[in-house]
Coordinates of C-alpha atoms and ligand atoms in Angstrom, one line a residue:
X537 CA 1.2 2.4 -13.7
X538 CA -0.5 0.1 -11.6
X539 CA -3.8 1.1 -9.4
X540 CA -2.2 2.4 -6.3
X541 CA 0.2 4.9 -8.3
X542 CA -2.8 5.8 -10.3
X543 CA -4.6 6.5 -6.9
X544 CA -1.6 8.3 -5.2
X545 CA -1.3 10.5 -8.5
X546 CA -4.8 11.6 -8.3
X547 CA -4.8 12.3 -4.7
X548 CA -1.3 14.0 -5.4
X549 CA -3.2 16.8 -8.5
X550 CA -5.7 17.0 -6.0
X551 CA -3.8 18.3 -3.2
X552 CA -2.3 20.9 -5.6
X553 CA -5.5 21.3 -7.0
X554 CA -6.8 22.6 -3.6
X555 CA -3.5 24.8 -2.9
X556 CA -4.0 26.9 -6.6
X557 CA -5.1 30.0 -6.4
X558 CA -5.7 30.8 -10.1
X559 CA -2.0 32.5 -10.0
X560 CA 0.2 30.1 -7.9
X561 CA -0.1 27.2 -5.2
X562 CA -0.2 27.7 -1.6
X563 CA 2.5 25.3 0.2
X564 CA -0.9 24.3 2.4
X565 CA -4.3 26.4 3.0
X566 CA -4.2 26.4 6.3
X567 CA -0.5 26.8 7.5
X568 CA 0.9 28.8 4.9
X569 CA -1.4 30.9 2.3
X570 CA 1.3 33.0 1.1
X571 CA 3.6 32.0 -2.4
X572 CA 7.0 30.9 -1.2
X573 CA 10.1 30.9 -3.1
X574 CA 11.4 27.1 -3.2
X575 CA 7.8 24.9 -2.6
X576 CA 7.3 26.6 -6.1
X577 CA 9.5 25.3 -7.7
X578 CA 8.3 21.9 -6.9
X579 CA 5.1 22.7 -7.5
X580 CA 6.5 23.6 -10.9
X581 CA 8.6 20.9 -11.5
X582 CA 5.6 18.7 -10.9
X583 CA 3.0 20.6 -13.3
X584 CA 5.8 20.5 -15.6
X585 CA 5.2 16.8 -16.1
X586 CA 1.6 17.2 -17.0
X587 CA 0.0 20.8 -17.0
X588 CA 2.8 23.0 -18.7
X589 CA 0.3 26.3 -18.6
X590 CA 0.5 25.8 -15.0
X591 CA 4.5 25.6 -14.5
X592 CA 4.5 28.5 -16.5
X593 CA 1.7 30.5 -14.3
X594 CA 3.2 29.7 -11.1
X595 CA 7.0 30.7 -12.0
X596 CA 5.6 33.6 -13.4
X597 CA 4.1 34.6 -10.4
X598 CA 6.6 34.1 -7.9
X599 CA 8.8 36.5 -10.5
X600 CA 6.4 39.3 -9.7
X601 CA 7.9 39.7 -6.5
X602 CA 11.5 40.3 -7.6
X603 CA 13.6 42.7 -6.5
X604 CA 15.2 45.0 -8.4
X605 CA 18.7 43.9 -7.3
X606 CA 18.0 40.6 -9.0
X607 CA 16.5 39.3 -5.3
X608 CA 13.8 36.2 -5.6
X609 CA 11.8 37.0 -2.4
X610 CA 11.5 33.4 0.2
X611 CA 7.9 34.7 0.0
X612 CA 5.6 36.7 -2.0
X613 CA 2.5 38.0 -0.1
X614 CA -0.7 37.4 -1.0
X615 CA -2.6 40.5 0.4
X616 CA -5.9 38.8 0.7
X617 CA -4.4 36.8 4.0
X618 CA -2.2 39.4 5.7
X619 CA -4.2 40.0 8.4
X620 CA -2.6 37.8 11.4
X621 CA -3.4 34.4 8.9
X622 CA 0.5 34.1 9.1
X623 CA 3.6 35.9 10.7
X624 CA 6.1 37.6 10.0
X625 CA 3.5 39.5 7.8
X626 CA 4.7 42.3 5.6
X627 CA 4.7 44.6 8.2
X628 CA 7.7 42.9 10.2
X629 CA 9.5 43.2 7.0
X630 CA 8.6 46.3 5.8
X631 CA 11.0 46.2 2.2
X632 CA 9.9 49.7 1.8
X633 CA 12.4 50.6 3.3
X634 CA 15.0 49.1 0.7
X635 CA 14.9 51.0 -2.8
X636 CA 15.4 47.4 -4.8
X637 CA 11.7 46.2 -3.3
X638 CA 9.0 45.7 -5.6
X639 CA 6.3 48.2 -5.4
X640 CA 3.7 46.6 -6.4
X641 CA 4.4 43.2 -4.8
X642 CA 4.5 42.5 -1.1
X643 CA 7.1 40.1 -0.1
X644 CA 9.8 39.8 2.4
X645 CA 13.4 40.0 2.0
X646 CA 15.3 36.6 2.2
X647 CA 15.5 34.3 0.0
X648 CA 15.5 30.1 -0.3
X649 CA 17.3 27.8 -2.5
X650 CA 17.7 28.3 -6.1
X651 CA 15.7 25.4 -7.7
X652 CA 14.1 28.2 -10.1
X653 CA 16.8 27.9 -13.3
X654 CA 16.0 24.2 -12.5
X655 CA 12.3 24.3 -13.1
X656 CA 12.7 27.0 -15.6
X657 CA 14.1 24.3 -17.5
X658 CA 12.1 21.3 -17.0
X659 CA 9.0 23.3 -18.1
X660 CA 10.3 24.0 -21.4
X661 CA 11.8 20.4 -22.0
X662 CA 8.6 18.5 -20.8
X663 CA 6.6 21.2 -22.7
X664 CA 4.6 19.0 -25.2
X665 CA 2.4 19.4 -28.9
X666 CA 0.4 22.6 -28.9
X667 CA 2.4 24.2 -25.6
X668 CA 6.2 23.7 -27.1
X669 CA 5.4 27.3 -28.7
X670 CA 4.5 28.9 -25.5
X671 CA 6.8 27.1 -24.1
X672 CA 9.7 28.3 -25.9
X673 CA 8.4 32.1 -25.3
X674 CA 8.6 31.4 -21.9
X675 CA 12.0 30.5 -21.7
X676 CA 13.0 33.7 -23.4
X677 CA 11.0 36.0 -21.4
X678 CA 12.4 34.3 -17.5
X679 CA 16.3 33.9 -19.3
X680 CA 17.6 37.4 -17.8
X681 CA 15.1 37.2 -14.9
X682 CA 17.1 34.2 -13.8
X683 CA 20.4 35.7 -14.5
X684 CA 19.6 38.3 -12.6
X685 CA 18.4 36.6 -9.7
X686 CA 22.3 34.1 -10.1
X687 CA 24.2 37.5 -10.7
X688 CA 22.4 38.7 -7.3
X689 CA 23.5 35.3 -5.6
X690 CA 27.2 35.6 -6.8
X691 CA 27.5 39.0 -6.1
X692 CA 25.8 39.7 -2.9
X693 CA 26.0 36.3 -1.6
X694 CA 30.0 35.0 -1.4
X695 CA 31.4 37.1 1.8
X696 CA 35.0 36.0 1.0
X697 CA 35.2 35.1 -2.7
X698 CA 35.3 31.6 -2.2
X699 CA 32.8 30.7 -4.8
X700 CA 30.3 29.3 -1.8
X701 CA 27.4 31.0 -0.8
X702 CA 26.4 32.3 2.5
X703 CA 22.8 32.4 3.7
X704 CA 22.2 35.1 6.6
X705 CA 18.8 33.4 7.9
X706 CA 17.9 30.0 8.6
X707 CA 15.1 30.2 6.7
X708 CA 16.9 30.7 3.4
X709 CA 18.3 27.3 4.0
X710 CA 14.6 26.2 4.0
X711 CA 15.6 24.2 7.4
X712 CA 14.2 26.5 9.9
X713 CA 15.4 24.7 13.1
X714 CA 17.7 22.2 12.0
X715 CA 20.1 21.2 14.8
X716 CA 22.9 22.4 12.5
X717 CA 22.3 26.3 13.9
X718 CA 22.2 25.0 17.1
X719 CA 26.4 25.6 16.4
X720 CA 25.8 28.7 15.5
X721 CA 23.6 29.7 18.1
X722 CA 26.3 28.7 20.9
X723 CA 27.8 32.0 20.2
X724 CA 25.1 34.2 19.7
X725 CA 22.1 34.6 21.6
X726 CA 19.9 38.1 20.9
X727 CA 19.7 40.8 23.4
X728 CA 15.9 41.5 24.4
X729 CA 16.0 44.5 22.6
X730 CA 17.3 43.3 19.6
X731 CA 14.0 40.9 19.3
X732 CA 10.9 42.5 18.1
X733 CA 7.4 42.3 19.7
X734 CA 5.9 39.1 17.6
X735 CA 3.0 36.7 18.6
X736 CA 3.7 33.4 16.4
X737 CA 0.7 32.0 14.4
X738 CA 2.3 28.5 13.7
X739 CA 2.3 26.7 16.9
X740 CA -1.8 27.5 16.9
X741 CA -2.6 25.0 14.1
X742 CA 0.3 22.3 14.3
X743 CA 1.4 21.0 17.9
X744 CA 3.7 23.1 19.1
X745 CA 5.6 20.3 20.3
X746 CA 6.2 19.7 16.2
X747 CA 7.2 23.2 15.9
X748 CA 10.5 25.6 16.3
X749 CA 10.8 26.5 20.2
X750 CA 10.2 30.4 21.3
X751 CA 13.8 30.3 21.5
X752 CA 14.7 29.3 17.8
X753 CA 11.8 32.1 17.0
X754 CA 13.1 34.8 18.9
X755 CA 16.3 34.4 16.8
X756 CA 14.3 34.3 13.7
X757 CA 12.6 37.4 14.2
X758 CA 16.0 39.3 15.6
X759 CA 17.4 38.4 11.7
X760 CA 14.3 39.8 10.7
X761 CA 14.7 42.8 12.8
X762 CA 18.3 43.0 11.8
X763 CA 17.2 42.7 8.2
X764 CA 15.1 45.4 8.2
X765 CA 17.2 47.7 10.2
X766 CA 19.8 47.4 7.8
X767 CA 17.8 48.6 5.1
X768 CA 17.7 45.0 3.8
X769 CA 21.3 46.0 2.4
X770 CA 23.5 43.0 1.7
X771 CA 26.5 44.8 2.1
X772 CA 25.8 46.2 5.4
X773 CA 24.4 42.4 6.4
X774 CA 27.1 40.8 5.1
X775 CA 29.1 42.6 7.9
X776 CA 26.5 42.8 10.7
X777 CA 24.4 39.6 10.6
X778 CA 25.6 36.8 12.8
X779 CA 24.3 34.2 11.1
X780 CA 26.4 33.7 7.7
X781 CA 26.3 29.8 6.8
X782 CA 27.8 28.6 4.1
X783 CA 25.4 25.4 3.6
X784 CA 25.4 22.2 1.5
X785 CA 22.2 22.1 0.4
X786 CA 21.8 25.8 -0.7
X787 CA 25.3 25.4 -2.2
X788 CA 24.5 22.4 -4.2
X789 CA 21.4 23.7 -5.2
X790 CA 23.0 26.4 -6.5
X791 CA 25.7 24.6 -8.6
X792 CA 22.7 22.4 -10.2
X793 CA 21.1 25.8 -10.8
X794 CA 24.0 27.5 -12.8
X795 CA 24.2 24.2 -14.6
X796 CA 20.7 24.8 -15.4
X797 CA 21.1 28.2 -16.6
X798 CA 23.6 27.2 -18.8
X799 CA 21.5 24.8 -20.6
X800 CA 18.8 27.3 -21.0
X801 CA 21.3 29.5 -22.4
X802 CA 22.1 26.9 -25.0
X803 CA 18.8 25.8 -25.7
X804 CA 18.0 29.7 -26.6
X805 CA 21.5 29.9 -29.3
X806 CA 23.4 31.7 -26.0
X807 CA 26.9 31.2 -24.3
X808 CA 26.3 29.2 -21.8
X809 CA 30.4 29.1 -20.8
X810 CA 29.6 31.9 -18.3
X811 CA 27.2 30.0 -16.2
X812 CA 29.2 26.8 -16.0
X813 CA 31.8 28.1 -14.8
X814 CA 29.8 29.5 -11.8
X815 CA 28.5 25.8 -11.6
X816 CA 32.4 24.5 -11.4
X817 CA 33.3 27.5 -9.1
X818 CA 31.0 26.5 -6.6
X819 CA 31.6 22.6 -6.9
X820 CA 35.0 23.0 -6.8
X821 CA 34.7 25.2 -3.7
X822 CA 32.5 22.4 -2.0
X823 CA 34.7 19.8 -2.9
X824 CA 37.4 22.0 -1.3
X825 CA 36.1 23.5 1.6
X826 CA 32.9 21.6 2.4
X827 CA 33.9 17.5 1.8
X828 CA 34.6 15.8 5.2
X829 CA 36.4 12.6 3.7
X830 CA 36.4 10.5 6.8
X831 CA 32.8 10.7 7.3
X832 CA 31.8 10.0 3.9
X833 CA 29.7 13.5 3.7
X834 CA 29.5 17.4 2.8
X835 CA 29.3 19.8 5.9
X836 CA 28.1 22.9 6.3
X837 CA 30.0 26.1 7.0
X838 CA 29.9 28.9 9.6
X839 CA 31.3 31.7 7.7
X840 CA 31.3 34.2 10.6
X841 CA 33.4 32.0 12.9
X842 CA 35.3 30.4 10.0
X843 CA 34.5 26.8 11.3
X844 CA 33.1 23.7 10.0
X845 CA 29.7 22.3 11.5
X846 CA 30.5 19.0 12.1
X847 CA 27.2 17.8 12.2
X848 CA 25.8 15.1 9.7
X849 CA 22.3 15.7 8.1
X850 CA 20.4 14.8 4.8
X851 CA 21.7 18.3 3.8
X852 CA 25.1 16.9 3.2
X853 CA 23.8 14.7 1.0
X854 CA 22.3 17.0 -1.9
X855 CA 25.3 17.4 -3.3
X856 CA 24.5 14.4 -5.2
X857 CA 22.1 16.8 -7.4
X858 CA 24.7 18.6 -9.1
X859 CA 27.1 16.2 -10.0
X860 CA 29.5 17.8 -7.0
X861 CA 31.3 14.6 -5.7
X862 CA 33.4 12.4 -8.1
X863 CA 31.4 9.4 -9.4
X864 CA 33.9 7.1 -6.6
X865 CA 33.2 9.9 -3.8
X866 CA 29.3 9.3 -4.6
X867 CA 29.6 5.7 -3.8
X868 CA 31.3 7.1 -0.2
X869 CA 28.3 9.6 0.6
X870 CA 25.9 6.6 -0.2
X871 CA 27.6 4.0 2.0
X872 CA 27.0 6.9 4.6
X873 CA 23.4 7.1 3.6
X874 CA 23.3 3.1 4.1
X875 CA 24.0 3.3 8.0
X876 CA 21.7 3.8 11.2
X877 CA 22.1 7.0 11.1
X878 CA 20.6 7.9 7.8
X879 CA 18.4 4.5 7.5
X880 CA 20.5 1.3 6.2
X881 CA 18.9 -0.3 3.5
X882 CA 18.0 -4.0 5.0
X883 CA 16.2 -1.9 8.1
X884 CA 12.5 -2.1 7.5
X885 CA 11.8 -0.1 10.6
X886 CA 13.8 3.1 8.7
X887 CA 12.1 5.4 6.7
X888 CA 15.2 6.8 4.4
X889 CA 16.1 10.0 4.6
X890 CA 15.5 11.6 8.1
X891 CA 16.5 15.1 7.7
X892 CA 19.3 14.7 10.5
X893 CA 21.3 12.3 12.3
X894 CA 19.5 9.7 14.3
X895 CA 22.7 8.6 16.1
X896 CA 23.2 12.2 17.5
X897 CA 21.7 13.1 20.7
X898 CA 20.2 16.5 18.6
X899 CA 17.8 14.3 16.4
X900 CA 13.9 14.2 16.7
X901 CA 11.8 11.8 15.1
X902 CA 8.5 14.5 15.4
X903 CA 10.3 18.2 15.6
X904 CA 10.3 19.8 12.5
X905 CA 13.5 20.0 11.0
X906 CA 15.4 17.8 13.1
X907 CA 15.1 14.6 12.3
X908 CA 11.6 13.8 9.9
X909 CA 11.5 12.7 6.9
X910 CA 10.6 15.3 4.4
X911 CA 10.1 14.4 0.8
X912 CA 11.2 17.3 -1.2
X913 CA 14.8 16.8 0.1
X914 CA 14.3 13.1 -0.4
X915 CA 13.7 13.8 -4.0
X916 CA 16.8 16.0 -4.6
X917 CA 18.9 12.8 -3.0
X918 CA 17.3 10.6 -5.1
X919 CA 17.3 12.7 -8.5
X920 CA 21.1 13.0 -7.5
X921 CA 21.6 8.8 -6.9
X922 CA 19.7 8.2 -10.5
X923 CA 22.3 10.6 -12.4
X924 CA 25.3 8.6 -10.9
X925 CA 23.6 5.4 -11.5
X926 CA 22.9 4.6 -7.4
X927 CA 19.9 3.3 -8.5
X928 CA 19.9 0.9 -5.1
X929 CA 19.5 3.3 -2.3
X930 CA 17.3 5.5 -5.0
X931 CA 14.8 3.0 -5.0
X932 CA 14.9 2.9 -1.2
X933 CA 14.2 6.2 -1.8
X934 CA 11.3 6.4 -4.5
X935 CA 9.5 3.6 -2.0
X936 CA 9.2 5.9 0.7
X937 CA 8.6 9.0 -1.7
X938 CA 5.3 6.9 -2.7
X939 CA 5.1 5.0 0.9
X940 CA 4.5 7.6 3.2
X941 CA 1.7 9.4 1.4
X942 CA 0.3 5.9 1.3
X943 CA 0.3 5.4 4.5
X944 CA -0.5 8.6 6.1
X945 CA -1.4 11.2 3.9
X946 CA 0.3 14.3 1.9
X947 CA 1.7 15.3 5.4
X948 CA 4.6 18.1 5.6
X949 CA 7.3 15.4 7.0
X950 CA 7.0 12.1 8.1
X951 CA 8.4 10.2 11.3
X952 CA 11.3 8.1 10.1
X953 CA 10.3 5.3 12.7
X954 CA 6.9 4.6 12.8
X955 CA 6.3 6.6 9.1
X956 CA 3.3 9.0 10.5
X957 CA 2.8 12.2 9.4
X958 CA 3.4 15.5 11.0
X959 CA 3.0 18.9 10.6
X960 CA 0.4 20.4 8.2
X961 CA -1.5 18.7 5.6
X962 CA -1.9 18.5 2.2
X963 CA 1.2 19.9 1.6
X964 CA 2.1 20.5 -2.1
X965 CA 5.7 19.9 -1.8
X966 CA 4.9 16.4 -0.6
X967 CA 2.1 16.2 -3.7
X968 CA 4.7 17.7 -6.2
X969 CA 7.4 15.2 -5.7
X970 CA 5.1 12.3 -5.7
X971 CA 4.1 13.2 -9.2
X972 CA 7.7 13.8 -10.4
X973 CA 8.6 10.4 -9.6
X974 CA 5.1 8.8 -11.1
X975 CA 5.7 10.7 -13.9
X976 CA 9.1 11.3 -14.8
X977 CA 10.7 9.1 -17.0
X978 CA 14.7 8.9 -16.1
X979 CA 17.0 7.6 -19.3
X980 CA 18.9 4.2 -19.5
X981 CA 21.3 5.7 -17.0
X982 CA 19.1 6.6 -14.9
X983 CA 19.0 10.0 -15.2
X984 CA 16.1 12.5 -15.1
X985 CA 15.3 13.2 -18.8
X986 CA 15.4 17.1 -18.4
X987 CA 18.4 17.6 -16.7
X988 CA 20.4 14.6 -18.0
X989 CA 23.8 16.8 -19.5
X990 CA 23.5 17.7 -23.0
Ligands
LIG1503 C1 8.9 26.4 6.4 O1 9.4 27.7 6.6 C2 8.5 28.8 6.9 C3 9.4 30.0 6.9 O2 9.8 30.3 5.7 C4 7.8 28.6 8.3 O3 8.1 27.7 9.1 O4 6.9 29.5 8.6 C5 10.0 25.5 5.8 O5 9.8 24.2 5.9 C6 10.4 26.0 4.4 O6 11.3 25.1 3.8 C7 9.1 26.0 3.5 O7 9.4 26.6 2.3 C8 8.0 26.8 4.2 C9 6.7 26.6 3.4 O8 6.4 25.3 3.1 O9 7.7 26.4 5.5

């Protein structure tokens, strides 16, 4: 490792040094002190490489707040800052009034991709010497948390037995205001009485300008409202919430995430057979339903409305992480990747991947989700490239995941132009992907040693 990555790693602990709280790491101090679902994962995935106690800590953690439907909570409270430090606070959500909540864990009631089964396993795999033991004990003791929290997904989760999974906020897609709900938001705009009385937080310590609008928030807090009103029943949301997408990312998550379970199972003498064929259900269903074969990409769905989203964003690219598209329809989506709209690899004036479409009137180089570059979605397009041996526009890829924090910090996302950094700062997703790819060794085909297939 030369002396810049050696630098960049140190600064990269660091800023997850500053985010742990003795139980789990904050996504950032200042912007969000609460424990959220998928930046833990990362975290995770990154203390996996080098403190395994700590993987172990913060997984453990985020499973306190589990429901007892098998629900993994977008975010566990941490009742030291609910007082205005962020909102929706526990109060907007108010799970007391679903008999699955946690009662002695304050959370909310959505959820966020699956990367857990995912960092499960590549805690146990790095685990190293004196922790393999502990290691191992873990593994037994979040096995039927996890299939718990996939039997929840599978159940709850596929409206119309398709095999995809439908999200019924835009935050579970971890893309708050990305300009693929802007389809779904044609058709539905909230009633004033159907949006609660909110003051927002956010926009007070990063530019609003960088932000969601008002408008994108008084959605957000009518799903919330909804949520709540229903209980937080799934059933009764399934039929009542008009926001049901069935998305790529989430989706491809989730068929990595099966995969994973699957090798935990064998790893612990089980049958894994049940959880791959969740994994093949749900690729085959994207490769069905999702693929768009003339532009090279996976879209998302709009379940409700029963129509595509024809919109192209680094979403349709994660795929790639769970082996979804054929190794010759992997070559398409990265000769998609290699045009203006997603950064072509001879531009040096391109930051690869922005998070949307730079060729579509909707994109932003500065708002948020629609258009930055952020790294933890980066890193599940380049993990994805390495396993089919893409190793070009991977390394495009790697050289902005250690670039931009380089250049400008451990900034939430990055402008795909000019490479500054937006948003909050050190930002552990940013941090924990860094260290995956300084510390991760990938095998002579280039894929990552704890999830190559066994
Ligand atoms: C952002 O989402 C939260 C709501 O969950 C927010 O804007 O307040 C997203 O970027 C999400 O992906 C991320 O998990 C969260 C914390 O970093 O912030």
């Amino acid at each position: 490792m030369d002396d810049d990555a050696r630098r960049l790693l140190d600064a990269a602990k660091r800023v997850l040094d500053d985010g742990w709280t003795g139980a789990h790491t904050v996504p950032s101090r200042s912007q969000y002190p609460h424990q959220w679902s998928w930046d833990s994962c990362f975290h995770a995935i990154a203390y996996a490489q080098y403190d395994t106690h700590r993987a172990m800590t913060e997984l453990r953690s985020l499973f306190r707040g589990q429901w007892q439907d098998g629900r993994v909570p977008h975010i566990v409270f941490d009742p030291d800052h609910v007082d205005g430090d962020y909102m929706p606070g526990p109060e907007h959500w108010d799970t007391a009034r679903s008999k699955h909540a946690p009662r002695d864990a304050l959370t909310s009631s959505i959820v966020q991709p699956a990367v857990h089964a995912t960092a499960v396993f590549n805690t146990w795999f790095h685990a190293r010497d004196d922790h393999a033991r502990d290691a191992r004990g873990f593994l037994e003791e979040m096995f039927p948390k996890l299939v718990r929290w996939h039997d929840f997904l599978h159940r709850e989760r596929d409206p119309d037995g398709s095999g995809l999974l439908a999200i019924r906020h835009p935050w579970e897609s971890g893309r708050d205001n990305s300009p693929l709900w802007d389809d779904v938001y044609a058709s539905w705009r909230p009633s004033p009485e159907d949006v609660p009385a909110y003051e927002r937080v956010d926009s007070k310590r990063v530019d609003a300008d960088e932000r969601p609008t008002d408008e994108q928030y008084d959605r957000f807090m009518a799903l919330v409202k909804l949520s709540r009103d229903c209980s937080h029943d799934e059933r009764e949301l399934r039929r009542r919430s008009p926001f049901l997408v069935e998305d790529a990312l989430f989706n491809g998550v989730m068929a990595r995430a099966d995969h994973d379970l699957g090798r935990i199972a064998r790893a612990l003498g089980k049958d894994p057979a049940p959880f791959e064929a969740r994994s093949w259900r749900v690729t085959d269903a994207m490769n069905e339903r999702l693929w768009r074969g003339d532009r090279h990409f996976y879209a998302s769905r709009d379940a409700r409305r029963g129509t595509i989203i024809d919109l192209m964003s680094a979403a349709g690219f994660t795929p790639l992480f769970a082996n979804v598209p054929t190794p010759e329809r992997a070559v398409e989506v990265c000769g998609q990747l290699d045009t203006n709209s997603f950064c072509p690899r001879d531009d040096e004036d391109c930051w690869a991947v922005p998070s949307f479409d730079r060729e579509n009137p909707g994109y932003s180089a500065d708002r948020y989700w629609k258009g930055p570059v952020w790294l933890n979605v980066n890193w599940l397009i380049y993990d994805g490239l390495m396993r089919y041996g893409l190793t070009d526009y991977a390394a495009r890829i790697r050289r902005a995941i250690r670039e931009l924090p380089l250049g400008a910090g451990f900034r939430e996302y990055y402008d795909p132009e000019t490479g500054k950094g937006h948003g909050t700062d050190g930002f552990g997703m940013t941090a924990a992907v860094v260290i995956e790819t300084l510390l991760e060794t990938r095998d002579a085909r280039g894929r990552i040693a704890g999830t190559a297939d066994t």
